[in-house]
Coordinates of C-alpha atoms and ligand atoms in Angstrom, one line a residue:
M1251 CA 3.6 -31.3 -41.3
A1252 CA 2.9 -34.6 -42.9
F1253 CA 4.0 -35.2 -46.5
D1254 CA 1.1 -36.3 -48.7
M1255 CA 2.2 -37.0 -52.3
L1256 CA -1.3 -36.5 -53.6
D1257 CA -1.7 -33.1 -52.0
P1258 CA 1.7 -31.9 -50.9
Y1259 CA 1.6 -28.9 -48.5
P1260 CA -1.7 -27.4 -49.5
E1261 CA -1.4 -24.5 -47.0
I1262 CA 1.9 -23.5 -48.5
R1263 CA 0.6 -23.7 -52.0
A1264 CA -2.4 -21.6 -51.1
G1265 CA -0.3 -19.0 -49.2
V1266 CA 2.2 -18.5 -52.1
L1267 CA -0.5 -18.4 -54.8
K1268 CA -2.3 -15.7 -52.7
L1269 CA 0.9 -13.6 -52.4
C1270 CA 1.5 -14.0 -56.2
E1271 CA -2.0 -12.7 -57.0
R1272 CA -0.5 -9.2 -56.5
F1273 CA 1.8 -9.8 -59.4
D1274 CA -0.1 -10.3 -62.6
M1275 CA 1.1 -11.2 -66.1
D1276 CA 1.4 -7.5 -67.0
Y1277 CA 3.8 -7.0 -64.1
W1278 CA 6.1 -9.7 -65.3
A1279 CA 5.9 -8.4 -68.9
R1280 CA 6.8 -4.9 -67.6
C1281 CA 9.8 -6.2 -65.6
E1282 CA 11.0 -8.0 -68.7
R1283 CA 10.5 -5.0 -71.0
E1284 CA 12.4 -2.7 -68.6
Q1285 CA 15.0 -5.5 -68.0
R1286 CA 14.8 -4.9 -64.3
L1287 CA 14.7 -7.1 -61.2
A1288 CA 11.2 -7.8 -59.9
T1289 CA 12.0 -5.9 -56.8
E1290 CA 8.4 -5.6 -55.5
F1291 CA 7.9 -9.4 -55.8
F1292 CA 11.3 -10.1 -54.3
E1293 CA 10.5 -7.8 -51.3
A1294 CA 7.1 -9.3 -50.9
M1295 CA 8.6 -12.8 -50.8
R1296 CA 11.3 -11.6 -48.4
D1297 CA 8.9 -9.9 -46.0
A1298 CA 6.7 -12.9 -45.9
G1299 CA 9.7 -15.0 -44.9
W1300 CA 9.7 -17.2 -48.0
L1301 CA 13.4 -16.6 -48.9
S1302 CA 14.6 -18.4 -45.8
V1303 CA 12.4 -21.4 -45.8
T1304 CA 15.3 -23.8 -46.3
M1305 CA 17.5 -22.2 -43.6
P1306 CA 17.7 -23.7 -40.1
E1307 CA 15.3 -22.4 -37.5
S1308 CA 18.2 -21.5 -35.3
L1309 CA 19.2 -18.8 -37.8
G1310 CA 15.7 -17.4 -38.2
G1311 CA 14.8 -19.6 -41.1
A1312 CA 11.7 -21.8 -41.3
G1313 CA 13.7 -25.1 -41.7
L1314 CA 10.9 -26.4 -43.9
P1315 CA 11.1 -29.9 -45.3
F1316 CA 12.1 -30.1 -48.9
G1317 CA 8.7 -31.0 -50.4
A1318 CA 7.4 -27.8 -49.0
V1319 CA 10.0 -25.8 -50.9
A1320 CA 9.3 -27.6 -54.1
T1321 CA 5.6 -26.8 -53.5
M1322 CA 6.3 -23.2 -52.9
M1323 CA 8.5 -22.7 -56.0
Q1324 CA 6.0 -24.6 -58.1
A1325 CA 3.3 -22.2 -57.0
V1326 CA 5.5 -19.2 -57.8
A1327 CA 6.0 -20.4 -61.4
E1328 CA 2.3 -21.5 -61.7
S1329 CA 1.0 -18.1 -60.7
G1330 CA 2.1 -17.0 -64.2
G1331 CA 5.5 -15.6 -63.1
G1332 CA 7.3 -18.6 -64.7
W1333 CA 11.0 -18.5 -64.7
T1334 CA 11.1 -14.7 -64.4
A1335 CA 9.6 -15.1 -61.0
T1336 CA 11.4 -18.1 -59.8
T1337 CA 14.8 -16.7 -60.8
A1338 CA 14.2 -13.7 -58.5
V1339 CA 14.3 -16.0 -55.4
H1340 CA 15.7 -19.4 -56.5
G1341 CA 19.3 -18.5 -55.6
Y1342 CA 18.4 -18.2 -51.9
L1343 CA 17.0 -21.7 -51.6
F1344 CA 19.7 -24.1 -52.7
G1345 CA 22.9 -22.1 -53.6
P1346 CA 23.7 -21.7 -49.9
H1347 CA 22.8 -25.3 -49.0
A1348 CA 26.5 -26.4 -48.8
I1349 CA 27.0 -23.8 -46.1
V1350 CA 24.0 -25.1 -44.1
V1351 CA 25.4 -28.6 -44.2
H1352 CA 29.1 -28.2 -44.2
G1353 CA 29.7 -24.7 -42.7
T1354 CA 30.9 -24.0 -39.2
P1355 CA 28.7 -22.2 -36.6
E1356 CA 30.7 -19.0 -37.2
Q1357 CA 30.1 -19.3 -41.0
H1358 CA 26.4 -19.9 -40.4
E1359 CA 26.2 -16.7 -38.5
R1360 CA 28.3 -14.6 -40.9
M1361 CA 27.2 -16.0 -44.2
L1362 CA 23.6 -17.2 -43.7
K1363 CA 22.2 -14.6 -41.4
P1364 CA 22.4 -11.8 -44.1
L1365 CA 20.6 -14.2 -46.5
V1366 CA 17.9 -15.1 -44.0
E1367 CA 17.3 -11.3 -43.4
G1368 CA 17.4 -10.6 -47.2
R1369 CA 20.3 -8.2 -46.7
E1370 CA 22.7 -9.8 -49.1
R1371 CA 22.3 -11.4 -52.5
P1372 CA 24.1 -14.6 -53.4
C1373 CA 25.1 -16.1 -56.7
F1374 CA 26.4 -19.5 -57.7
A1375 CA 29.6 -19.7 -59.8
V1376 CA 30.4 -23.1 -61.1
T1377 CA 30.0 -23.2 -65.0
E1378 CA 33.0 -22.4 -67.2
A1379 CA 32.9 -21.8 -70.9
N1380 CA 35.5 -24.4 -71.8
T1381 CA 34.5 -27.2 -69.5
G1382 CA 30.7 -27.3 -69.9
L1383 CA 29.0 -30.1 -68.1
D1384 CA 32.4 -31.8 -67.3
T1385 CA 32.4 -29.8 -64.0
T1386 CA 35.4 -31.6 -62.4
R1387 CA 37.6 -30.0 -65.2
V1388 CA 37.0 -26.4 -64.1
K1389 CA 40.1 -24.3 -64.7
T1390 CA 39.5 -21.6 -62.1
R1391 CA 42.4 -21.9 -59.6
A1392 CA 42.7 -20.9 -55.9
V1393 CA 46.3 -20.7 -54.8
R1394 CA 46.9 -20.4 -51.1
N1395 CA 49.1 -17.6 -50.0
G1396 CA 49.2 -17.4 -46.1
D1397 CA 45.7 -16.6 -44.8
V1398 CA 44.2 -16.0 -48.3
Y1399 CA 43.6 -17.9 -51.5
L1400 CA 44.2 -16.0 -54.7
V1401 CA 41.4 -17.0 -57.1
S1402 CA 41.8 -16.5 -60.9
G1403 CA 39.7 -17.8 -63.8
E1404 CA 36.6 -17.3 -65.9
K1405 CA 33.1 -18.3 -65.1
V1406 CA 30.1 -18.1 -67.5
W1407 CA 26.3 -17.9 -67.1
I1408 CA 26.5 -16.8 -63.5
T1409 CA 22.9 -15.7 -62.9
G1410 CA 22.5 -12.7 -60.5
A1411 CA 26.3 -12.0 -60.4
A1412 CA 25.7 -8.4 -61.4
I1413 CA 23.7 -7.6 -58.3
A1414 CA 25.2 -10.2 -55.9
D1415 CA 27.2 -9.4 -52.8
R1416 CA 28.8 -12.8 -52.6
M1417 CA 29.3 -15.8 -54.7
M1418 CA 29.6 -19.5 -54.0
I1419 CA 32.5 -20.5 -56.2
L1420 CA 34.1 -23.8 -57.2
A1421 CA 37.9 -23.6 -57.8
R1422 CA 40.7 -26.1 -58.2
T1423 CA 43.2 -26.0 -55.2
T1424 CA 45.2 -29.0 -56.3
P1425 CA 46.2 -29.6 -60.0
I1426 CA 44.1 -32.4 -61.5
E1427 CA 47.3 -34.3 -62.4
E1428 CA 48.1 -34.6 -58.7
C1429 CA 44.7 -36.0 -57.8
V1430 CA 43.6 -39.6 -57.5
R1431 CA 40.2 -38.8 -59.0
P1432 CA 39.1 -35.7 -61.1
M1433 CA 36.6 -34.8 -58.3
D1434 CA 39.4 -34.4 -55.8
G1435 CA 41.3 -31.2 -55.3
L1436 CA 38.3 -28.9 -55.9
S1437 CA 37.3 -26.5 -53.1
L1438 CA 34.2 -24.4 -52.5
F1439 CA 34.2 -20.8 -51.2
Y1440 CA 31.5 -18.4 -50.3
T1441 CA 33.1 -15.0 -50.6
R1442 CA 32.5 -11.3 -51.3
I1443 CA 32.6 -10.2 -54.9
D1444 CA 35.3 -7.5 -55.0
R1445 CA 34.5 -5.7 -58.3
R1446 CA 38.1 -4.4 -58.5
R1447 CA 39.2 -8.0 -59.0
V1448 CA 36.1 -9.5 -60.7
E1449 CA 34.9 -8.1 -64.1
I1450 CA 31.3 -8.8 -64.6
R1451 CA 29.7 -8.8 -68.2
P1452 CA 26.1 -9.6 -68.7
I1453 CA 25.2 -12.0 -71.6
P1454 CA 22.3 -10.9 -73.8
K1455 CA 20.0 -13.9 -73.6
H1456 CA 16.8 -15.5 -74.9
G1457 CA 14.6 -14.8 -71.8
V1458 CA 14.6 -13.9 -68.1
E1459 CA 16.3 -10.6 -68.9
T1460 CA 15.2 -9.4 -65.4
V1461 CA 18.2 -11.1 -63.8
A1462 CA 21.4 -11.0 -65.9
S1463 CA 23.5 -14.1 -66.4
C1464 CA 27.1 -13.1 -66.6
V1465 CA 30.6 -13.8 -67.6
L1466 CA 33.0 -13.3 -64.6
I1467 CA 36.7 -12.6 -65.2
I1468 CA 38.4 -13.1 -62.0
D1469 CA 41.9 -11.8 -61.5
E1470 CA 43.7 -12.8 -58.3
L1471 CA 40.7 -12.2 -56.1
P1472 CA 41.9 -12.5 -52.5
V1473 CA 39.6 -15.0 -50.7
P1474 CA 40.2 -15.3 -46.9
V1475 CA 40.7 -18.9 -45.7
E1476 CA 37.7 -18.5 -43.4
D1477 CA 35.5 -18.2 -46.6
R1478 CA 36.3 -21.8 -47.6
I1479 CA 33.4 -24.2 -46.9
G1480 CA 34.5 -27.4 -45.3
E1481 CA 37.8 -29.1 -46.1
E1482 CA 40.1 -28.1 -48.9
G1483 CA 39.8 -30.4 -51.9
K1484 CA 36.4 -31.7 -51.0
G1485 CA 34.3 -29.0 -52.7
F1486 CA 32.9 -31.1 -55.4
R1487 CA 31.5 -33.6 -52.9
Y1488 CA 29.8 -30.8 -51.1
L1489 CA 28.2 -29.6 -54.3
L1490 CA 26.8 -33.1 -54.9
D1491 CA 24.8 -32.6 -51.7
S1492 CA 22.7 -29.9 -53.4
I1493 CA 22.5 -31.4 -56.9
N1494 CA 19.5 -33.6 -56.3
P1495 CA 17.4 -31.1 -54.4
E1496 CA 18.1 -28.5 -57.1
R1497 CA 17.0 -30.8 -59.9
I1498 CA 13.8 -31.6 -58.0
M1499 CA 13.1 -27.9 -57.4
V1500 CA 13.7 -27.0 -61.0
A1501 CA 11.4 -29.8 -62.0
A1502 CA 8.7 -28.5 -59.7
E1503 CA 9.1 -25.0 -61.1
A1504 CA 8.9 -26.4 -64.7
V1505 CA 5.6 -28.2 -63.9
G1506 CA 4.3 -24.9 -62.5
M1507 CA 5.3 -23.0 -65.6
G1508 CA 3.7 -25.6 -67.9
R1509 CA 0.5 -25.4 -65.9
A1510 CA 0.4 -21.6 -66.2
A1511 CA 0.8 -21.9 -70.0
L1512 CA -1.8 -24.7 -70.2
Q1513 CA -4.3 -22.7 -68.2
R1514 CA -4.0 -19.7 -70.5
A1515 CA -4.3 -22.0 -73.6
A1516 CA -7.4 -23.7 -72.3
G1517 CA -9.0 -20.3 -71.4
Y1518 CA -8.2 -18.9 -74.8
A1519 CA -9.5 -22.1 -76.6
A1520 CA -12.8 -21.9 -74.7
Q1521 CA -13.5 -18.3 -75.6
R1522 CA -11.9 -17.7 -79.1
R1523 CA -14.6 -18.2 -81.8
V1524 CA -13.7 -19.0 -85.3
F1525 CA -16.1 -20.7 -87.9
D1526 CA -18.9 -19.8 -85.4
R1527 CA -17.7 -22.0 -82.6
P1528 CA -15.0 -22.0 -79.9
I1529 CA -11.7 -23.2 -81.3
G1530 CA -11.5 -25.5 -78.3
Q1531 CA -14.5 -27.5 -79.7
N1532 CA -12.1 -28.9 -82.3
Q1533 CA -10.4 -32.1 -81.2
S1534 CA -7.2 -31.1 -82.9
V1535 CA -7.1 -28.1 -80.5
Q1536 CA -8.3 -29.8 -77.3
H1537 CA -6.5 -33.1 -77.6
P1538 CA -2.9 -31.7 -77.5
L1539 CA -4.0 -29.7 -74.4
A1540 CA -5.4 -32.8 -72.8
R1541 CA -2.1 -34.5 -73.5
N1542 CA -0.2 -31.6 -72.0
W1543 CA -2.2 -32.0 -68.8
M1544 CA -1.4 -35.7 -68.7
E1545 CA 2.3 -35.1 -69.3
L1546 CA 2.5 -32.4 -66.7
E1547 CA 0.7 -34.3 -64.0
A1548 CA 2.7 -37.5 -64.7
A1549 CA 5.9 -35.5 -64.4
N1550 CA 4.6 -34.0 -61.2
L1551 CA 4.2 -37.4 -59.6
M1552 CA 7.8 -38.1 -60.3
V1553 CA 8.8 -34.7 -58.9
F1554 CA 7.0 -35.4 -55.6
K1555 CA 8.2 -39.0 -55.5
A1556 CA 11.8 -37.7 -55.7
A1557 CA 11.0 -35.0 -53.1
A1558 CA 9.5 -37.7 -50.8
L1559 CA 12.6 -39.9 -51.1
Y1560 CA 14.9 -36.9 -50.5
E1561 CA 12.9 -35.8 -47.4
R1562 CA 13.3 -39.3 -46.0
G1563 CA 17.1 -39.3 -46.6
M1564 CA 16.7 -42.1 -49.2
P1565 CA 18.6 -42.4 -52.5
C1566 CA 16.8 -40.2 -55.1
G1567 CA 19.3 -39.6 -57.9
A1568 CA 17.3 -41.6 -60.6
E1569 CA 14.0 -40.0 -59.6
A1570 CA 15.5 -36.5 -59.3
N1571 CA 17.0 -36.8 -62.8
A1572 CA 13.8 -38.4 -64.2
A1573 CA 11.7 -35.6 -62.6
K1574 CA 13.9 -32.9 -64.1
F1575 CA 13.8 -34.6 -67.6
L1576 CA 10.1 -35.3 -67.6
A1577 CA 9.1 -31.9 -66.2
A1578 CA 11.3 -30.0 -68.6
E1579 CA 9.8 -31.9 -71.6
A1580 CA 6.2 -31.5 -70.4
A1581 CA 6.6 -27.8 -69.6
H1582 CA 8.2 -27.1 -73.0
S1583 CA 5.6 -29.0 -74.8
A1584 CA 2.8 -27.2 -72.9
C1585 CA 4.3 -23.8 -73.6
R1586 CA 4.7 -24.5 -77.3
Q1587 CA 1.1 -25.7 -77.5
A1588 CA -0.1 -22.7 -75.7
M1589 CA 1.5 -20.5 -78.3
L1590 CA 0.0 -22.5 -81.1
T1591 CA -3.4 -22.5 -79.6
H1592 CA -3.3 -18.7 -79.6
G1593 CA -2.6 -18.6 -83.3
G1594 CA -1.0 -15.3 -84.4
F1595 CA -1.8 -13.8 -81.0
G1596 CA 0.5 -16.3 -79.4
Y1597 CA 3.3 -14.5 -81.1
A1598 CA 2.3 -11.2 -79.5
R1599 CA 3.9 -10.2 -76.2
E1600 CA 0.4 -9.1 -75.0
Y1601 CA -0.8 -12.7 -74.6
H1602 CA 2.3 -13.7 -72.4
V1603 CA 2.5 -17.3 -73.7
E1604 CA 5.6 -16.4 -75.9
R1605 CA 7.4 -15.4 -72.7
L1606 CA 6.6 -18.7 -71.1
M1607 CA 7.7 -20.5 -74.3
R1608 CA 11.1 -18.8 -74.2
E1609 CA 11.5 -19.5 -70.5
S1610 CA 10.6 -23.2 -71.0
M1611 CA 13.9 -23.7 -72.9
L1612 CA 15.8 -23.2 -69.6
P1613 CA 14.9 -26.3 -67.7
M1614 CA 15.9 -28.3 -70.8
I1615 CA 19.4 -26.8 -70.5
A1616 CA 20.1 -26.0 -66.8
P1617 CA 21.1 -27.0 -64.2
L1618 CA 22.0 -29.9 -66.5
A1619 CA 21.2 -30.8 -70.0
Q1620 CA 18.6 -33.4 -70.8
N1621 CA 21.2 -35.7 -72.3
L1622 CA 23.0 -36.0 -69.0
A1623 CA 19.8 -36.8 -67.1
L1624 CA 19.3 -39.7 -69.6
S1625 CA 23.0 -40.8 -69.2
F1626 CA 22.5 -40.9 -65.4
V1627 CA 19.5 -43.2 -65.7
A1628 CA 21.2 -45.4 -68.4
E1629 CA 24.3 -45.8 -66.3
R1630 CA 22.9 -45.9 -62.7
V1631 CA 19.6 -47.6 -63.2
L1632 CA 20.1 -49.7 -66.3
G1633 CA 23.7 -50.6 -65.6
L1634 CA 25.0 -49.5 -69.0
P1635 CA 28.6 -48.4 -69.5
K1636 CA 29.4 -44.8 -68.6
S1637 CA 29.2 -42.8 -71.8
Y1638 CA 31.1 -39.6 -70.8
Ligands
FAD437 C1 20.1 -18.7 -68.4 C2 21.1 -19.6 -67.8 C3 21.4 -19.4 -66.4 C4 22.5 -20.2 -65.8 N1 22.8 -19.9 -64.5 C5 23.9 -20.5 -64.0 C6 24.4 -20.1 -62.7 O1 23.8 -19.3 -62.0 N2 25.5 -20.7 -62.3 C7 26.2 -21.7 -63.0 O2 27.2 -22.2 -62.5 N3 25.8 -22.1 -64.2 C8 24.6 -21.5 -64.7 N4 24.2 -21.9 -66.0 C9 24.9 -22.8 -66.8 C10 24.2 -24.2 -67.0 O3 24.2 -24.9 -65.8 C11 24.9 -24.8 -68.1 O4 24.7 -24.1 -69.3 C12 24.5 -26.2 -68.3 O5 24.9 -27.0 -67.2 C13 25.0 -26.8 -69.6 O6 26.4 -26.6 -69.7 P1 27.0 -26.0 -71.1 O7 26.2 -24.8 -71.4 O8 28.5 -25.8 -70.9 O9 26.8 -27.2 -72.1 P2 27.9 -28.2 -72.8 O10 28.5 -29.0 -71.7 O11 28.8 -27.5 -73.7 O12 26.8 -29.1 -73.6 C14 26.3 -28.7 -74.8 C15 25.4 -29.8 -75.4 O13 26.1 -31.0 -75.6 C16 25.5 -32.0 -74.9 N5 26.6 -32.9 -74.3 C17 27.7 -32.5 -73.7 N6 28.4 -33.6 -73.3 C18 27.6 -34.7 -73.6 C19 27.8 -36.1 -73.4 N7 28.9 -36.6 -72.8 N8 26.8 -36.9 -73.9 C20 25.7 -36.4 -74.5 N9 25.5 -35.1 -74.6 C21 26.5 -34.2 -74.2 C22 24.7 -31.4 -73.8 O14 23.5 -32.2 -73.5 C23 24.2 -30.1 -74.4 O15 23.0 -30.3 -75.2 C24 23.1 -21.2 -66.6 C25 22.8 -21.4 -67.9 C26 21.8 -20.6 -68.5 C27 21.5 -20.8 -70.0

């Protein structure tokens, strides 16, 4: 399949949008109201093979190029599902990437097959309350004891942990004082969540209540040595492999969400009549929406530039960070404007734009905050001193 930045993967976009037609705005509102997983959507995506698109063909995945995955997730968000929809499947696409790249054939079979077949749910446990974005400072420890590591510590915001079978977890195996660089001495494990050793507490949150994000309190969880991915002490480097693709994918999803909000705003502005004419006839209503379109489409060019670089194995850090930054800003602005365009009705759940508005805060914060994307460009592109 050739990559065309102007029209990336049209068949994939059309196929995913078609599947998503079965899940309208009321479906997502219902899932949110009932605070339940979008099981029907998840199963439809699984049965159509979309969960395993990034997995190697040898394991039953589609082994699709990265731009195709960004296209697919953008279509999921754009269908109106927003972050509620993408969160139902996102964890399958890049969380397990370190296993694909650094796992042994035995680990591929044991860890990836159940994901390809949709039999197990993963989660991704990196963030800690007291270290924040300074990931190399994580305090969770893994102490080797014969054939197992005993893992103890606290993680926070771990999305999907309450329903996950296994977690990808970053833990320190060598005390930081004994390491040459802070990034050394961290190891990555993909292991079963034994609920007798892992207490899981959902965090009440601002949106996407369909998949809980949780605090994990881990008390001497025995993790078999064979669950370690790659070499001991190199886990942070393995994580870096998935950082750029995840940023690009989140950016693609954000553009999709912004487009969904914009489409609703324009539709409403065209039909809502006040002072005997459609509100969209007023320039003060139509101009901000036109600006939203420009911002979203400009961000999208950066998303697919970053995706094209990544697909070709070229450096893409600046573009991936820029895409995540621009797409998050453009999506948030479009969702906010969509609410304002709906006037008082924008505040009503029934019109759905308030859900998208709440969800649009997420790409501003995760997987990394906007400030850090700016710092990356300041330091790596502009050659300014590292600020953190
Ligand atoms: C709904 C949700 C789901 C999540 N899911 C997961 C998950 O599944 N797995 C996981 O591991 N994590 C997850 N996260 C965590 C997320 O990745 C982090 O919240 C994010 O990386 C920010 O870290 P922090 O919250 O600790 O912010 P902090 O590091 O405490 O930062 C707080 C603020 O300070 C600013 N700041 C900090 N340092 C600097 C600096 N040096 N210069 C300028 N500004 C700075 C930041 O920009 C930010 O605005 C999730 C978060 C949310 C909200």
